[in-house]
PDB file of C-alpha atoms in Angstrom:
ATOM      1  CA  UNK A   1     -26.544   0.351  39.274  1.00 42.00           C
ATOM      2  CA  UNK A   2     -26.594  -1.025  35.697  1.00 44.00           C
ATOM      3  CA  UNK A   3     -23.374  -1.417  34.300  1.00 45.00           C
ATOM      4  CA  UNK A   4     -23.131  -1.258  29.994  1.00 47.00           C
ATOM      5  CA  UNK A   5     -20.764  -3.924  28.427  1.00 47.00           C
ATOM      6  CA  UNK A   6     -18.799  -2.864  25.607  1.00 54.00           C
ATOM      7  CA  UNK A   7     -16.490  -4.458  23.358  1.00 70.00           C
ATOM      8  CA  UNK A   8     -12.821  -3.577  22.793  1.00 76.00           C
ATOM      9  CA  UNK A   9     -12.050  -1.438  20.493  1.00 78.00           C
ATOM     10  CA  UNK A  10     -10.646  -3.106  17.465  1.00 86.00           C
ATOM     11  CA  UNK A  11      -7.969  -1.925  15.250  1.00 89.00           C
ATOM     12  CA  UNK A  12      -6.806  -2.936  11.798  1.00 92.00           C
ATOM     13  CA  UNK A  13      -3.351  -2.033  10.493  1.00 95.00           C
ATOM     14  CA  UNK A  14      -2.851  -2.144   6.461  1.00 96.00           C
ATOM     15  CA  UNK A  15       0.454  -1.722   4.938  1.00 95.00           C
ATOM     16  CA  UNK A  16       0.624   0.395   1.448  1.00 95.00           C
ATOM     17  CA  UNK A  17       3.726  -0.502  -0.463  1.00 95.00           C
ATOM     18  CA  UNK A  18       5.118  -0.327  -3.653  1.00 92.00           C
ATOM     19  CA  UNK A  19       7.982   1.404  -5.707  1.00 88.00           C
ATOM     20  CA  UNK A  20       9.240   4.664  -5.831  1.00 83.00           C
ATOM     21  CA  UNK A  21       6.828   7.330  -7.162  1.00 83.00           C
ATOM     22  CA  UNK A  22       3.969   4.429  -7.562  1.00 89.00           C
ATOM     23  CA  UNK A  23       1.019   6.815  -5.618  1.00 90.00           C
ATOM     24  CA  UNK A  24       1.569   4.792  -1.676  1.00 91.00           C
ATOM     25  CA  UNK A  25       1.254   9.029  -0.654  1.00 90.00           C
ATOM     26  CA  UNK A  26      -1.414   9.610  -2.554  1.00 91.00           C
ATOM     27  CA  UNK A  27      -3.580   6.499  -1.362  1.00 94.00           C
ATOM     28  CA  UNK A  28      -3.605   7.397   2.092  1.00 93.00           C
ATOM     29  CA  UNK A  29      -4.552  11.116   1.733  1.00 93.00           C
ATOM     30  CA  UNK A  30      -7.735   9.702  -0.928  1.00 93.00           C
ATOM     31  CA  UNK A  31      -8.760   7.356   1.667  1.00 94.00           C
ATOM     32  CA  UNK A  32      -7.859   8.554   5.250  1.00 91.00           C
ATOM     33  CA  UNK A  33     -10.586  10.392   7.030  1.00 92.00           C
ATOM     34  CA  UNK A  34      -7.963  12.249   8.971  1.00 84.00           C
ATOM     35  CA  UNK A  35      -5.373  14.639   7.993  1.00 85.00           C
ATOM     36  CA  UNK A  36      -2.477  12.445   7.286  1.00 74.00           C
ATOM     37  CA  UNK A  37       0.646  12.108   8.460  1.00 65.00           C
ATOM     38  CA  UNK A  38       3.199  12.372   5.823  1.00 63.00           C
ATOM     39  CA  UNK A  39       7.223  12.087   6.165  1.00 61.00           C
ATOM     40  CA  UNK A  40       7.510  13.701   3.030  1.00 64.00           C
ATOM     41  CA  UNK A  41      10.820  15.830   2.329  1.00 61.00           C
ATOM     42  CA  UNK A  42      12.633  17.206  -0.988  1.00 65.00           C
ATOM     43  CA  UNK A  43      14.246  14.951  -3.239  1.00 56.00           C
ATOM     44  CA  UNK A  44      18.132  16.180  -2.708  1.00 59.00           C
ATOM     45  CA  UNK A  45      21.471  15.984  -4.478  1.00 61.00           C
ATOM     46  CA  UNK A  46      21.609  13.105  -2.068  1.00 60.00           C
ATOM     47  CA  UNK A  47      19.375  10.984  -4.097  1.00 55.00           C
ATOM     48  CA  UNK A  48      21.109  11.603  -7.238  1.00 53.00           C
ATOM     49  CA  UNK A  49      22.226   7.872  -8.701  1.00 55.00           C
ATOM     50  CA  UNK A  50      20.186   6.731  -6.015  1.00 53.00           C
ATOM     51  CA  UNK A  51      16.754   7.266  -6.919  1.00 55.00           C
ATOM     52  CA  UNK A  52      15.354   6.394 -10.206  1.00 56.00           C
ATOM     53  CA  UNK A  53      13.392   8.872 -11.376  1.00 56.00           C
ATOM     54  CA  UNK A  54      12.642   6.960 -14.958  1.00 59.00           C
ATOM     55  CA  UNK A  55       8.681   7.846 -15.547  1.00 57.00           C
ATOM     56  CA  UNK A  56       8.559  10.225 -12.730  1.00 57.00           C
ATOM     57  CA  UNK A  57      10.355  12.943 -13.844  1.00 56.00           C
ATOM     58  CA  UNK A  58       8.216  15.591 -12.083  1.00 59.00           C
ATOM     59  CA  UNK A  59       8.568  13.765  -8.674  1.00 54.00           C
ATOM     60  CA  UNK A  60      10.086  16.685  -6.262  1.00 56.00           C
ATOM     61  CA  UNK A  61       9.479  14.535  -2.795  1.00 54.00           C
ATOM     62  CA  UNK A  62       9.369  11.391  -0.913  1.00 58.00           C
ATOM     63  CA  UNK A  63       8.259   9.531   1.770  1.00 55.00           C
ATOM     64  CA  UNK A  64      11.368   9.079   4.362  1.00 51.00           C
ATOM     65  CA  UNK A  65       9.641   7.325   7.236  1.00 55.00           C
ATOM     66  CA  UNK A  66       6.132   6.277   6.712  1.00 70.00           C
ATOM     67  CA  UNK A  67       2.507   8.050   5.580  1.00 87.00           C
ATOM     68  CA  UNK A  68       0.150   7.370   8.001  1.00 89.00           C
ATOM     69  CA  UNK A  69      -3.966   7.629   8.117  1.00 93.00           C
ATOM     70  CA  UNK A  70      -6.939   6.071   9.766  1.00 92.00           C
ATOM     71  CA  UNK A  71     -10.484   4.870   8.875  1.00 93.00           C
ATOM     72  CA  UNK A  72     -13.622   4.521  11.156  1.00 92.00           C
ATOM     73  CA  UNK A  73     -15.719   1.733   9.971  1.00 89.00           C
ATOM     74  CA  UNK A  74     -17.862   1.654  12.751  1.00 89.00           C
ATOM     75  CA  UNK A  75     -17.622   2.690  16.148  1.00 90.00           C
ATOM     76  CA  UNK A  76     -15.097   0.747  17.829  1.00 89.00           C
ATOM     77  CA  UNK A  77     -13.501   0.021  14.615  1.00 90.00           C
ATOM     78  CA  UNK A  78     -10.687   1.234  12.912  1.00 93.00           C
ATOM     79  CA  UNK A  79      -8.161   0.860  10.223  1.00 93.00           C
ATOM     80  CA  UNK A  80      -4.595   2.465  10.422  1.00 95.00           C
ATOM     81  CA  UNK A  81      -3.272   2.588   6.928  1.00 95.00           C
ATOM     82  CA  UNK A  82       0.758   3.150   7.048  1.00 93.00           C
ATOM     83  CA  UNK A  83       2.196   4.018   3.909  1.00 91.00           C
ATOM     84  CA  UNK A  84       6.152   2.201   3.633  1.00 87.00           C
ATOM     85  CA  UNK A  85       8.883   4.495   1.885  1.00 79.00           C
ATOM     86  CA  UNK A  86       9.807   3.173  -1.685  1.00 69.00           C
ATOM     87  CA  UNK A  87      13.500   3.478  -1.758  1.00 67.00           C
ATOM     88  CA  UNK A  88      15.450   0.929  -1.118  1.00 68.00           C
ATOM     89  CA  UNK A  89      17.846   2.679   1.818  1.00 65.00           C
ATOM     90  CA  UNK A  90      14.399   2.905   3.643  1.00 66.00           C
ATOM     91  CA  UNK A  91      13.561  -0.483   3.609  1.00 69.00           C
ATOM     92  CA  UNK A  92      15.230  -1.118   7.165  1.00 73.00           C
ATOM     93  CA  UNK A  93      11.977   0.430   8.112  1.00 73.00           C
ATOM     94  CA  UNK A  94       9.660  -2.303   6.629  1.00 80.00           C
ATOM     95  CA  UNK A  95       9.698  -4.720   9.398  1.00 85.00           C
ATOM     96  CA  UNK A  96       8.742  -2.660  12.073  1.00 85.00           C
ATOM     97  CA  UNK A  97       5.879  -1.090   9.978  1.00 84.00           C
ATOM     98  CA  UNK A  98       4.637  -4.274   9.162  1.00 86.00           C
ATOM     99  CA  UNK A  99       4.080  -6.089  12.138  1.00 91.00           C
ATOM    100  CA  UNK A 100       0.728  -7.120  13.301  1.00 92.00           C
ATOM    101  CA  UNK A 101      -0.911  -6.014   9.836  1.00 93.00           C
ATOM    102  CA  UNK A 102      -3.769  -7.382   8.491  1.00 95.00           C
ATOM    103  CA  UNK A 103      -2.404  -7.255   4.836  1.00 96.00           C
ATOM    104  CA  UNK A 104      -1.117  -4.945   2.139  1.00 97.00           C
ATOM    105  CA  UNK A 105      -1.949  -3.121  -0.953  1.00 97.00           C
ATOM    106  CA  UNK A 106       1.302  -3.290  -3.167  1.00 97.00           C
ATOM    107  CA  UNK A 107       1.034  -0.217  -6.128  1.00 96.00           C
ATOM    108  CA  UNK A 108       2.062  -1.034  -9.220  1.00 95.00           C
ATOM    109  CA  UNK A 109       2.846   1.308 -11.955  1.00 91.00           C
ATOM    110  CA  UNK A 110       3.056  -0.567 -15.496  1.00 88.00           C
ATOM    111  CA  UNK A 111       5.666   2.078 -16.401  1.00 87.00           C
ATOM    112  CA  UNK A 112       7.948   0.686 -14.149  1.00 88.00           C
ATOM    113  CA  UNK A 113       6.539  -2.899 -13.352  1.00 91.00           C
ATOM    114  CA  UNK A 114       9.744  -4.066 -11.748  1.00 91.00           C
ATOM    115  CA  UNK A 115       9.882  -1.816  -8.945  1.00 90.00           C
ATOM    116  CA  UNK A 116       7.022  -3.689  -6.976  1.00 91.00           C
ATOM    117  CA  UNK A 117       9.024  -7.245  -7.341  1.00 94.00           C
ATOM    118  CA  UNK A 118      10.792  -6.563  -3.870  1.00 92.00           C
ATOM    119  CA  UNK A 119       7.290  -5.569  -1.994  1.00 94.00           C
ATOM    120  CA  UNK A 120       5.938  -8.654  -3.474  1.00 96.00           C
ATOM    121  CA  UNK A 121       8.866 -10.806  -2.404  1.00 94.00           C
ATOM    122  CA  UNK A 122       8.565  -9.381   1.174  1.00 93.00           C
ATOM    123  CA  UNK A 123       5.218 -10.041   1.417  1.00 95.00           C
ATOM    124  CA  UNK A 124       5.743 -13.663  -0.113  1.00 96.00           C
ATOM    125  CA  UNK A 125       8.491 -14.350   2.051  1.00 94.00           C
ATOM    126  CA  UNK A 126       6.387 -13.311   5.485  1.00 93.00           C
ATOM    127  CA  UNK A 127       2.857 -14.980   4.566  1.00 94.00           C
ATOM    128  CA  UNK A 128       1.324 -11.331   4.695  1.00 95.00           C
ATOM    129  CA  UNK A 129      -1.797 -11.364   2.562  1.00 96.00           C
ATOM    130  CA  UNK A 130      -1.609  -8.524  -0.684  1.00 97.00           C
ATOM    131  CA  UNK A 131      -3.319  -7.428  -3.722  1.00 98.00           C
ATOM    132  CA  UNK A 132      -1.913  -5.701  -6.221  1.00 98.00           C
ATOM    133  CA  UNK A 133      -3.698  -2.634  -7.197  1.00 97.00           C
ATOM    134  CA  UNK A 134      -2.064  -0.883 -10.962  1.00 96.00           C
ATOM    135  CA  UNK A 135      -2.611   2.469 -10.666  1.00 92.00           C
ATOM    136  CA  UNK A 136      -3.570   3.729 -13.793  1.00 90.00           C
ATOM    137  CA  UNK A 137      -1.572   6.907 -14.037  1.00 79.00           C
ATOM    138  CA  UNK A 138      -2.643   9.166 -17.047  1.00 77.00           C
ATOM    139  CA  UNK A 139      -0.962   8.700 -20.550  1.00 76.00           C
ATOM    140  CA  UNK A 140       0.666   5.905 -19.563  1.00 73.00           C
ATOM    141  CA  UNK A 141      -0.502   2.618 -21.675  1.00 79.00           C
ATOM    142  CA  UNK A 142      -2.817   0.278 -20.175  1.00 86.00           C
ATOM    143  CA  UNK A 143      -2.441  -3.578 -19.972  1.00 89.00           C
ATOM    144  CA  UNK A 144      -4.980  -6.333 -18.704  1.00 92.00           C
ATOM    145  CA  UNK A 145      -5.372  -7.617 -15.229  1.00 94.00           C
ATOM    146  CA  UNK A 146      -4.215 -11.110 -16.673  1.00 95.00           C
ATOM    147  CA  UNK A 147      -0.720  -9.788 -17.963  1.00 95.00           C
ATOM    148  CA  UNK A 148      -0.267  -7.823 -15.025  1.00 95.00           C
ATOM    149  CA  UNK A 149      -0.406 -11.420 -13.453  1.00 95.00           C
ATOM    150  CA  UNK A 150       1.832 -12.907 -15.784  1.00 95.00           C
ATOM    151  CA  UNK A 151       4.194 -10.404 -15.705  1.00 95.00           C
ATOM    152  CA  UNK A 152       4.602 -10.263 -12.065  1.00 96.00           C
ATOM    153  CA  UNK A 153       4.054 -14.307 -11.794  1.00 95.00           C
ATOM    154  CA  UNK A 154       1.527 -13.862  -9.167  1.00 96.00           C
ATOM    155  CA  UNK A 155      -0.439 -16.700  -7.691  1.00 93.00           C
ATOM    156  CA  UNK A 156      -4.184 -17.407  -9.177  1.00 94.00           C
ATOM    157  CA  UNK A 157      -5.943 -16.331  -5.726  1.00 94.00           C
ATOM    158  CA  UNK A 158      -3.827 -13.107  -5.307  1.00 97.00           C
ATOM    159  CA  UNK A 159      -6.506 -10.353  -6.064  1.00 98.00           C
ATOM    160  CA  UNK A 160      -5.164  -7.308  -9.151  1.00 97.00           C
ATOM    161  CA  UNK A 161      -6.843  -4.783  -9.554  1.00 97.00           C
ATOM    162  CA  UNK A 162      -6.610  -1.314 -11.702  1.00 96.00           C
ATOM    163  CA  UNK A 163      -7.396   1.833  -9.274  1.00 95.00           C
ATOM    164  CA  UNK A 164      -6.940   5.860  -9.629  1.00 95.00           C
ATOM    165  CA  UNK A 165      -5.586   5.920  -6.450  1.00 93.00           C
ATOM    166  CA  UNK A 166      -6.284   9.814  -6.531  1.00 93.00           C
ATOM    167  CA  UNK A 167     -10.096   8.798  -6.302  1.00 95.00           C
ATOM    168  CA  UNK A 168     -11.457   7.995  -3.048  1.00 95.00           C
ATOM    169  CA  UNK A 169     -14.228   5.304  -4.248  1.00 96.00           C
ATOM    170  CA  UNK A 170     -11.243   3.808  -6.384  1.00 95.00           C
ATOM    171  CA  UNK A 171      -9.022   3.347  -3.094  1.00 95.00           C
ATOM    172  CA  UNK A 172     -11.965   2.500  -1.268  1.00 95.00           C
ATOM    173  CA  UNK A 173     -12.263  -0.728  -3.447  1.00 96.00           C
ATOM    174  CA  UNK A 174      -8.872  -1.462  -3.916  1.00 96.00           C
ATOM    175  CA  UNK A 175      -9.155  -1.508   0.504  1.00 95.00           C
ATOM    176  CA  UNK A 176     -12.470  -3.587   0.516  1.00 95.00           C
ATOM    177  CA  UNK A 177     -10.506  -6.213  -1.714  1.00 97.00           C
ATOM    178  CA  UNK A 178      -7.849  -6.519   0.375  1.00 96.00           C
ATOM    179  CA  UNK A 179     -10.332  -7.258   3.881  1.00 94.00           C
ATOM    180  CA  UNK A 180     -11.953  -9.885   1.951  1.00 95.00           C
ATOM    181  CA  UNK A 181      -8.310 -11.688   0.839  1.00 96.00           C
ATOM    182  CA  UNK A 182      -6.833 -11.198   3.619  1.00 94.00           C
ATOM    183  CA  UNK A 183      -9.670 -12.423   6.183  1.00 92.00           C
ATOM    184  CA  UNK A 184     -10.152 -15.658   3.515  1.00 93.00           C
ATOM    185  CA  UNK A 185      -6.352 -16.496   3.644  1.00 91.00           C
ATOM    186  CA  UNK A 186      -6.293 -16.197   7.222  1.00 85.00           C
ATOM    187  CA  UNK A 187      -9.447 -18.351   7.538  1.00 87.00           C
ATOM    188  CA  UNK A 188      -7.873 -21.218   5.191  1.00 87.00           C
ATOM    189  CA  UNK A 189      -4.419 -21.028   7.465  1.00 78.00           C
ATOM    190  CA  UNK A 190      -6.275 -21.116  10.196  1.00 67.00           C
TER     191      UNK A 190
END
């Protein structure tokens, strides 16, 4: 009897970060070819001095656990995107999600700039391979790729890119990006 070989199947895991509000929700359900799995729950009196709603006035929900979705490249290949929560009380989360992943995308909104510092210091800090894709929300004011950089003193070879993470093709790019980096720093470590 003739027996077929097959390869394992291989999985990817991709971490979506970034600040409150920045679009990590949105990413996942542009890209994912499943229905995703969102942890998504009412913004509360709870939240009130907590969460900084400065440029996201209109925000009514949040991620409390993780977003989750999946891509088939091929057959016997996948990607698992997990989407972290943006508040700080859910960072205790972070380390768990993160383990084994490839890489990250971290979100940055230029409206609030700031709020992706502590995703890029985590991701720093751990030797996890990012890029930094600005979501280019409507009305608000667009800068360069270069002060983006500057602003958030990234290192030459860290990819930034502007994305509509509400687009598929956008977020497809912004994931493509983040492959190549990420399989190029782990080949240089390596």
């Amino acid at each position: 009897m003739d027996s077929v070989l097959s390869e394992d199947p291989v999985a990817l895991k991709i971490l979506i970060a970034g600040g409150f509000g920045v679009g990590k929700t949105t990413l996942v359900g542009s890209i994912s070819e499943i229905k995703p799995l969102r942890t998504e729950e009412v913004l509360s009196d709870r939240g009130i001095g907590v969460d900084d709603l400065d440029g996201v006035e209109g925000k009514t929900t949040t991620t409390v656990a993780m977003d989750f979705g999946r891509i088939t490249i091929r057959e016997g290949l996948v990607v698992y995107l997990f989407g972290t929560p943006g508040q700080e009380r859910f960072w205790f989360m972070w380390d768990e999600l993160s383990y084994g992943a490839l890489g990250a995308v971290v979100i940055a909104d230029t409206r609030r700039l700031t709020d992706c510092f502590p995703s890029i210091d985590y991701f720093e800090q751990r030797g996890t391979p990012f890029v930094v894709a600005v979501n280019c929300f409507d009305g608000a004011e667009r800068h360069s790729i270069e002060d983006v950089r500057i602003a958030l003193d990234l290192d030459d070879d860290v990819p930034v890119m502007l994305c509509d993470v509400r687009r598929r093709s956008s977020a497809k790019e912004v994931m493509i990006t983040l492959v190549e980096h990420s399989l190029r720093t782990l080949a240089t470590a390596g």
